[in-house]
Amino acid sequence: MNIQVLIDEEKLQKRIKELGDQISKEYEGKEIIVICVLRGAAYFAVDLTKNIRSDKLLIEFMQVSSYGNNKETTGNLKIVKDLDIDIENKNVIIVEDIIDSGITMVNLKKYLLEKNPQSLKVCTLLDKKERRKVEIEADYVGFDIPNEFILGYGLDYEGHYRNLPYIGYNKE
Ligand code: IMP
Ligand code: MG
């Protein structure tokens, strides 16, 4: 595959630090539950939480899918791994790798809101706004990106390329 760099490691880490600083300020003194959406957001959630200054932060993991094994969105949320903790009255931030059609995030937000958190925000590393099929806006966005199939730093093509330390796209 001919992979072109879209966001290099330095730019990526600089922006993640900015997001961490912003979240640190906005949640000062509050308990934060970060929900990392596996598997794509794993790299981002680790680096982001290292940049949030808080001694009341929990990192939790969920795995959901609305994609299957191809590039089409099916529209329904399959919960592969659910939360292990109760989020009622908690301040929750969903951490996602990318919002594309928006269908996954709309469904996930709906699911988590039923658990009555005190607050629920969305932090996505990448936002492909051009591709939206449903209305959803993230509260924190790392980078707006063009309509390309993206790889690296957690994002995969058939399971591969997640381990690239930068964000790239397939230039074929
Ligand atoms: P949505 O429901 O269409 O917003 O899809 C979101 C999910 O699709 C993300 O969490 C990714 O796992 C996957 N996805 C969407 N676009 C890309 C891409 O360009 N590269 C890799 N995965 C993607
Ligand atoms: Mg994902």
PDB file of C-alpha atoms and ligand atoms in Angstrom:
ATOM      1  CA  MET A   1       0.000   0.000   0.000  1.00  0.00           C
ATOM      2  CA  ASN A   2       1.249   3.491  -0.863  1.00  0.00           C
ATOM      3  CA  ILE A   3       0.711   5.451   2.338  1.00  0.00           C
ATOM      4  CA  GLN A   4       0.972   9.219   2.337  1.00  0.00           C
ATOM      5  CA  VAL A   5       1.473  11.038   5.646  1.00  0.00           C
ATOM      6  CA  LEU A   6      -1.440  13.330   6.478  1.00  0.00           C
ATOM      7  CA  ILE A   7      -0.559  14.256  10.084  1.00  0.00           C
ATOM      8  CA  ASP A   8       2.941  13.521  11.289  1.00  0.00           C
ATOM      9  CA  GLU A   9       3.814  12.345  14.785  1.00  0.00           C
ATOM     10  CA  GLU A  10       4.960  15.738  16.037  1.00  0.00           C
ATOM     11  CA  LYS A  11       1.834  17.571  14.885  1.00  0.00           C
ATOM     12  CA  LEU A  12      -0.326  14.794  16.299  1.00  0.00           C
ATOM     13  CA  GLN A  13       1.271  14.863  19.746  1.00  0.00           C
ATOM     14  CA  LYS A  14       1.227  18.671  19.879  1.00  0.00           C
ATOM     15  CA  ARG A  15      -2.510  18.756  19.217  1.00  0.00           C
ATOM     16  CA  ILE A  16      -3.186  15.968  21.725  1.00  0.00           C
ATOM     17  CA  LYS A  17      -1.347  17.976  24.368  1.00  0.00           C
ATOM     18  CA  GLU A  18      -3.553  20.996  23.577  1.00  0.00           C
ATOM     19  CA  LEU A  19      -6.698  18.883  23.946  1.00  0.00           C
ATOM     20  CA  GLY A  20      -5.392  17.485  27.240  1.00  0.00           C
ATOM     21  CA  ASP A  21      -4.718  20.995  28.538  1.00  0.00           C
ATOM     22  CA  GLN A  22      -8.197  22.150  27.542  1.00  0.00           C
ATOM     23  CA  ILE A  23      -9.884  19.166  29.219  1.00  0.00           C
ATOM     24  CA  SER A  24      -7.712  19.584  32.339  1.00  0.00           C
ATOM     25  CA  LYS A  25      -8.946  23.162  32.724  1.00  0.00           C
ATOM     26  CA  GLU A  26     -12.591  22.489  31.939  1.00  0.00           C
ATOM     27  CA  TYR A  27     -12.837  19.549  34.355  1.00  0.00           C
ATOM     28  CA  GLU A  28     -10.686  20.973  37.142  1.00  0.00           C
ATOM     29  CA  GLY A  29     -11.617  19.375  40.484  1.00  0.00           C
ATOM     30  CA  LYS A  30     -14.138  17.000  38.917  1.00  0.00           C
ATOM     31  CA  GLU A  31     -13.984  13.275  38.502  1.00  0.00           C
ATOM     32  CA  ILE A  32     -13.664  12.330  34.823  1.00  0.00           C
ATOM     33  CA  ILE A  33     -14.576   9.023  33.259  1.00  0.00           C
ATOM     34  CA  VAL A  34     -12.885   8.621  29.902  1.00  0.00           C
ATOM     35  CA  ILE A  35     -14.476   5.944  27.755  1.00  0.00           C
ATOM     36  CA  CYS A  36     -12.047   4.705  25.131  1.00  0.00           C
ATOM     37  CA  VAL A  37     -13.848   3.177  22.180  1.00  0.00           C
ATOM     38  CA  LEU A  38     -11.874   0.111  21.186  1.00  0.00           C
ATOM     39  CA  ARG A  39     -10.025  -0.645  19.138  1.00  0.00           C
ATOM     40  CA  GLY A  40      -9.415   2.471  17.030  1.00  0.00           C
ATOM     41  CA  ALA A  41      -9.212   5.005  19.862  1.00  0.00           C
ATOM     42  CA  ALA A  42      -6.737   3.029  21.985  1.00  0.00           C
ATOM     43  CA  TYR A  43      -3.599   4.930  20.925  1.00  0.00           C
ATOM     44  CA  PHE A  44      -5.333   8.314  21.156  1.00  0.00           C
ATOM     45  CA  ALA A  45      -6.956   7.614  24.547  1.00  0.00           C
ATOM     46  CA  VAL A  46      -3.622   6.581  26.068  1.00  0.00           C
ATOM     47  CA  ASP A  47      -1.782   9.682  24.840  1.00  0.00           C
ATOM     48  CA  LEU A  48      -4.709  12.005  25.636  1.00  0.00           C
ATOM     49  CA  THR A  49      -5.122  10.817  29.231  1.00  0.00           C
ATOM     50  CA  LYS A  50      -1.371  11.217  29.820  1.00  0.00           C
ATOM     51  CA  ASN A  51      -1.944  14.891  29.023  1.00  0.00           C
ATOM     52  CA  ILE A  52      -4.919  15.394  31.353  1.00  0.00           C
ATOM     53  CA  ARG A  53      -3.880  16.617  34.770  1.00  0.00           C
ATOM     54  CA  SER A  54      -6.317  15.058  37.213  1.00  0.00           C
ATOM     55  CA  ASP A  55      -6.101  12.705  40.152  1.00  0.00           C
ATOM     56  CA  LYS A  56      -9.739  11.733  39.676  1.00  0.00           C
ATOM     57  CA  LEU A  57      -9.639  10.229  36.202  1.00  0.00           C
ATOM     58  CA  LEU A  58     -10.797   6.755  35.288  1.00  0.00           C
ATOM     59  CA  ILE A  59     -10.165   5.197  31.906  1.00  0.00           C
ATOM     60  CA  GLU A  60     -12.757   2.654  30.832  1.00  0.00           C
ATOM     61  CA  PHE A  61     -13.120   0.670  27.644  1.00  0.00           C
ATOM     62  CA  MET A  62     -15.986  -0.219  25.380  1.00  0.00           C
ATOM     63  CA  GLN A  63     -15.961  -1.965  22.063  1.00  0.00           C
ATOM     64  CA  VAL A  64     -18.743  -1.273  19.646  1.00  0.00           C
ATOM     65  CA  SER A  65     -19.165  -1.758  15.963  1.00  0.00           C
ATOM     66  CA  SER A  66     -21.463  -0.495  13.295  1.00  0.00           C
ATOM     67  CA  TYR A  67     -19.187  -1.405  10.425  1.00  0.00           C
ATOM     68  CA  GLY A  68     -18.684  -5.155  10.053  1.00  0.00           C
ATOM     69  CA  ASN A  69     -15.743  -6.155   7.889  1.00  0.00           C
ATOM     70  CA  ASN A  70     -16.201  -3.688   5.043  1.00  0.00           C
ATOM     71  CA  LYS A  71     -16.397   0.077   4.681  1.00  0.00           C
ATOM     72  CA  GLU A  72     -20.215   0.270   4.842  1.00  0.00           C
ATOM     73  CA  THR A  73     -22.082   1.456   7.905  1.00  0.00           C
ATOM     74  CA  THR A  74     -24.980  -0.798   8.858  1.00  0.00           C
ATOM     75  CA  GLY A  75     -26.650   1.686  11.128  1.00  0.00           C
ATOM     76  CA  ASN A  76     -27.036  -0.417  14.228  1.00  0.00           C
ATOM     77  CA  LEU A  77     -24.754  -0.466  17.187  1.00  0.00           C
ATOM     78  CA  LYS A  78     -23.381  -3.798  18.290  1.00  0.00           C
ATOM     79  CA  ILE A  79     -21.916  -3.737  21.788  1.00  0.00           C
ATOM     80  CA  VAL A  80     -18.997  -6.140  21.777  1.00  0.00           C
ATOM     81  CA  LYS A  81     -17.697  -5.035  25.175  1.00  0.00           C
ATOM     82  CA  ASP A  82     -19.853  -3.071  27.574  1.00  0.00           C
ATOM     83  CA  LEU A  83     -18.813  -0.784  30.430  1.00  0.00           C
ATOM     84  CA  ASP A  84     -17.809  -2.449  33.697  1.00  0.00           C
ATOM     85  CA  ILE A  85     -18.796   0.512  35.863  1.00  0.00           C
ATOM     86  CA  ASP A  86     -21.856   2.614  36.610  1.00  0.00           C
ATOM     87  CA  ILE A  87     -21.719   6.094  35.061  1.00  0.00           C
ATOM     88  CA  GLU A  88     -24.825   7.534  36.723  1.00  0.00           C
ATOM     89  CA  ASN A  89     -24.119  11.130  37.845  1.00  0.00           C
ATOM     90  CA  LYS A  90     -20.579  10.963  36.448  1.00  0.00           C
ATOM     91  CA  ASN A  91     -18.805  13.286  34.033  1.00  0.00           C
ATOM     92  CA  VAL A  92     -18.123  11.166  31.007  1.00  0.00           C
ATOM     93  CA  ILE A  93     -16.006  11.841  27.939  1.00  0.00           C
ATOM     94  CA  ILE A  94     -16.259   9.431  25.013  1.00  0.00           C
ATOM     95  CA  VAL A  95     -12.910   9.215  23.244  1.00  0.00           C
ATOM     96  CA  GLU A  96     -13.121   8.111  19.612  1.00  0.00           C
ATOM     97  CA  ASP A  97     -10.638   7.873  16.772  1.00  0.00           C
ATOM     98  CA  ILE A  98     -12.796   9.229  13.977  1.00  0.00           C
ATOM     99  CA  ILE A  99     -16.320  10.399  13.288  1.00  0.00           C
ATOM    100  CA  ASP A 100     -17.270   9.520   9.749  1.00  0.00           C
ATOM    101  CA  SER A 101     -20.985   9.030   8.954  1.00  0.00           C
ATOM    102  CA  GLY A 102     -21.652   9.776  12.627  1.00  0.00           C
ATOM    103  CA  ILE A 103     -23.892   6.759  13.037  1.00  0.00           C
ATOM    104  CA  THR A 104     -21.673   4.997  15.595  1.00  0.00           C
ATOM    105  CA  MET A 105     -21.435   8.097  17.784  1.00  0.00           C
ATOM    106  CA  VAL A 106     -25.123   8.954  17.628  1.00  0.00           C
ATOM    107  CA  ASN A 107     -26.022   5.430  18.716  1.00  0.00           C
ATOM    108  CA  LEU A 108     -23.334   5.278  21.392  1.00  0.00           C
ATOM    109  CA  LYS A 109     -24.373   8.640  22.859  1.00  0.00           C
ATOM    110  CA  LYS A 110     -27.994   7.519  22.972  1.00  0.00           C
ATOM    111  CA  TYR A 111     -26.985   4.304  24.741  1.00  0.00           C
ATOM    112  CA  LEU A 112     -24.843   6.103  27.356  1.00  0.00           C
ATOM    113  CA  LEU A 113     -27.360   8.901  27.997  1.00  0.00           C
ATOM    114  CA  GLU A 114     -29.851   6.258  29.151  1.00  0.00           C
ATOM    115  CA  LYS A 115     -27.466   5.603  32.043  1.00  0.00           C
ATOM    116  CA  ASN A 116     -27.971   9.189  33.290  1.00  0.00           C
ATOM    117  CA  PRO A 117     -24.442  10.561  33.454  1.00  0.00           C
ATOM    118  CA  GLN A 118     -24.087  14.056  34.909  1.00  0.00           C
ATOM    119  CA  SER A 119     -22.480  15.144  31.651  1.00  0.00           C
ATOM    120  CA  LEU A 120     -21.516  13.415  28.425  1.00  0.00           C
ATOM    121  CA  LYS A 121     -19.043  14.874  25.969  1.00  0.00           C
ATOM    122  CA  VAL A 122     -17.353  13.565  22.851  1.00  0.00           C
ATOM    123  CA  CYS A 123     -13.681  13.926  22.010  1.00  0.00           C
ATOM    124  CA  THR A 124     -12.660  12.685  18.588  1.00  0.00           C
ATOM    125  CA  LEU A 125      -9.175  12.786  17.165  1.00  0.00           C
ATOM    126  CA  LEU A 126     -10.390  13.056  13.583  1.00  0.00           C
ATOM    127  CA  ASP A 127     -13.543  14.471  12.069  1.00  0.00           C
ATOM    128  CA  LYS A 128     -14.567  13.696   8.483  1.00  0.00           C
ATOM    129  CA  LYS A 129     -17.473  16.157   8.381  1.00  0.00           C
ATOM    130  CA  GLU A 130     -18.041  15.776   4.645  1.00  0.00           C
ATOM    131  CA  ARG A 131     -19.224  12.189   5.167  1.00  0.00           C
ATOM    132  CA  ARG A 132     -21.938  12.851   7.772  1.00  0.00           C
ATOM    133  CA  LYS A 133     -25.203  10.994   7.347  1.00  0.00           C
ATOM    134  CA  VAL A 134     -26.646  11.956  10.739  1.00  0.00           C
ATOM    135  CA  GLU A 135     -26.321  15.118  12.787  1.00  0.00           C
ATOM    136  CA  ILE A 136     -23.598  14.916  15.412  1.00  0.00           C
ATOM    137  CA  GLU A 137     -20.934  17.326  16.578  1.00  0.00           C
ATOM    138  CA  ALA A 138     -18.017  16.442  18.812  1.00  0.00           C
ATOM    139  CA  ASP A 139     -17.197  18.711  21.747  1.00  0.00           C
ATOM    140  CA  TYR A 140     -13.454  18.311  21.176  1.00  0.00           C
ATOM    141  CA  VAL A 141     -11.942  17.683  17.744  1.00  0.00           C
ATOM    142  CA  GLY A 142      -8.266  17.019  17.076  1.00  0.00           C
ATOM    143  CA  PHE A 143      -8.259  17.569  13.328  1.00  0.00           C
ATOM    144  CA  ASP A 144     -10.814  18.055  10.573  1.00  0.00           C
ATOM    145  CA  ILE A 145      -9.776  15.803   7.727  1.00  0.00           C
ATOM    146  CA  PRO A 146     -10.677  15.379   4.060  1.00  0.00           C
ATOM    147  CA  ASN A 147     -12.695  12.503   2.685  1.00  0.00           C
ATOM    148  CA  GLU A 148      -9.922   9.904   2.376  1.00  0.00           C
ATOM    149  CA  PHE A 149      -9.609   6.476   3.916  1.00  0.00           C
ATOM    150  CA  ILE A 150      -7.333   7.051   6.875  1.00  0.00           C
ATOM    151  CA  LEU A 151      -4.852   4.695   8.507  1.00  0.00           C
ATOM    152  CA  GLY A 152      -2.475   4.635  11.430  1.00  0.00           C
ATOM    153  CA  TYR A 153      -2.345   5.667  15.072  1.00  0.00           C
ATOM    154  CA  GLY A 154      -5.122   3.214  15.905  1.00  0.00           C
ATOM    155  CA  LEU A 155      -7.013   3.346  12.630  1.00  0.00           C
ATOM    156  CA  ASP A 156      -6.888   0.217  10.556  1.00  0.00           C
ATOM    157  CA  TYR A 157      -7.419  -1.297   7.172  1.00  0.00           C
ATOM    158  CA  GLU A 158      -8.617  -4.862   7.772  1.00  0.00           C
ATOM    159  CA  GLY A 159      -6.938  -4.823  11.174  1.00  0.00           C
ATOM    160  CA  HIS A 160      -3.548  -3.679   9.955  1.00  0.00           C
ATOM    161  CA  TYR A 161      -1.626  -0.372  10.106  1.00  0.00           C
ATOM    162  CA  ARG A 162      -2.904   0.623  13.580  1.00  0.00           C
ATOM    163  CA  ASN A 163       0.682   0.678  14.815  1.00  0.00           C
ATOM    164  CA  LEU A 164       1.847   3.538  12.572  1.00  0.00           C
ATOM    165  CA  PRO A 165       2.846   6.462  14.825  1.00  0.00           C
ATOM    166  CA  TYR A 166       1.317   8.976  12.355  1.00  0.00           C
ATOM    167  CA  ILE A 167      -1.954   9.412  10.458  1.00  0.00           C
ATOM    168  CA  GLY A 168      -1.798   8.564   6.789  1.00  0.00           C
ATOM    169  CA  TYR A 169      -4.008   7.719   3.851  1.00  0.00           C
ATOM    170  CA  ASN A 170      -3.850   5.272   1.014  1.00  0.00           C
ATOM    171  CA  LYS A 171      -2.666   7.138  -2.055  1.00  0.00           C
ATOM    172  CA  GLU A 172      -3.863   4.632  -4.682  1.00  0.00           C
TER     173      GLU A 172
HETATM  174  P1  IMP B   1     -19.182   6.113  11.555  1.00  0.00           P
HETATM  175  O1  IMP B   1     -20.256   5.358  12.271  1.00  0.00           O
HETATM  176  O2  IMP B   1     -19.399   6.097  10.079  1.00  0.00           O
HETATM  177  O3  IMP B   1     -18.979   7.516  12.054  1.00  0.00           O
HETATM  178  O4  IMP B   1     -17.883   5.269  11.715  1.00  0.00           O
HETATM  179  C1  IMP B   1     -17.003   5.385  12.719  1.00  0.00           C
HETATM  180  C2  IMP B   1     -16.048   4.214  12.757  1.00  0.00           C
HETATM  181  O5  IMP B   1     -15.711   3.733  11.449  1.00  0.00           O
HETATM  182  C3  IMP B   1     -14.765   4.669  13.368  1.00  0.00           C
HETATM  183  O6  IMP B   1     -14.780   4.463  14.751  1.00  0.00           O
HETATM  184  C4  IMP B   1     -13.731   3.837  12.652  1.00  0.00           C
HETATM  185  O7  IMP B   1     -13.523   2.640  13.357  1.00  0.00           O
HETATM  186  C5  IMP B   1     -14.326   3.514  11.303  1.00  0.00           C
HETATM  187  N1  IMP B   1     -13.796   4.406  10.250  1.00  0.00           N
HETATM  188  C6  IMP B   1     -14.436   5.426   9.658  1.00  0.00           C
HETATM  189  N2  IMP B   1     -13.677   6.041   8.736  1.00  0.00           N
HETATM  190  C7  IMP B   1     -12.482   5.401   8.774  1.00  0.00           C
HETATM  191  C8  IMP B   1     -11.243   5.593   8.056  1.00  0.00           C
HETATM  192  O8  IMP B   1     -11.066   6.488   7.225  1.00  0.00           O
HETATM  193  N3  IMP B   1     -10.245   4.724   8.381  1.00  0.00           N
HETATM  194  C9  IMP B   1     -10.372   3.729   9.294  1.00  0.00           C
HETATM  195  N4  IMP B   1     -11.510   3.529   9.991  1.00  0.00           N
HETATM  196  C10 IMP B   1     -12.561   4.352   9.725  1.00  0.00           C
HETATM  197 MG    MG B   2     -13.632   3.142  15.927  1.00  0.00          MG
END
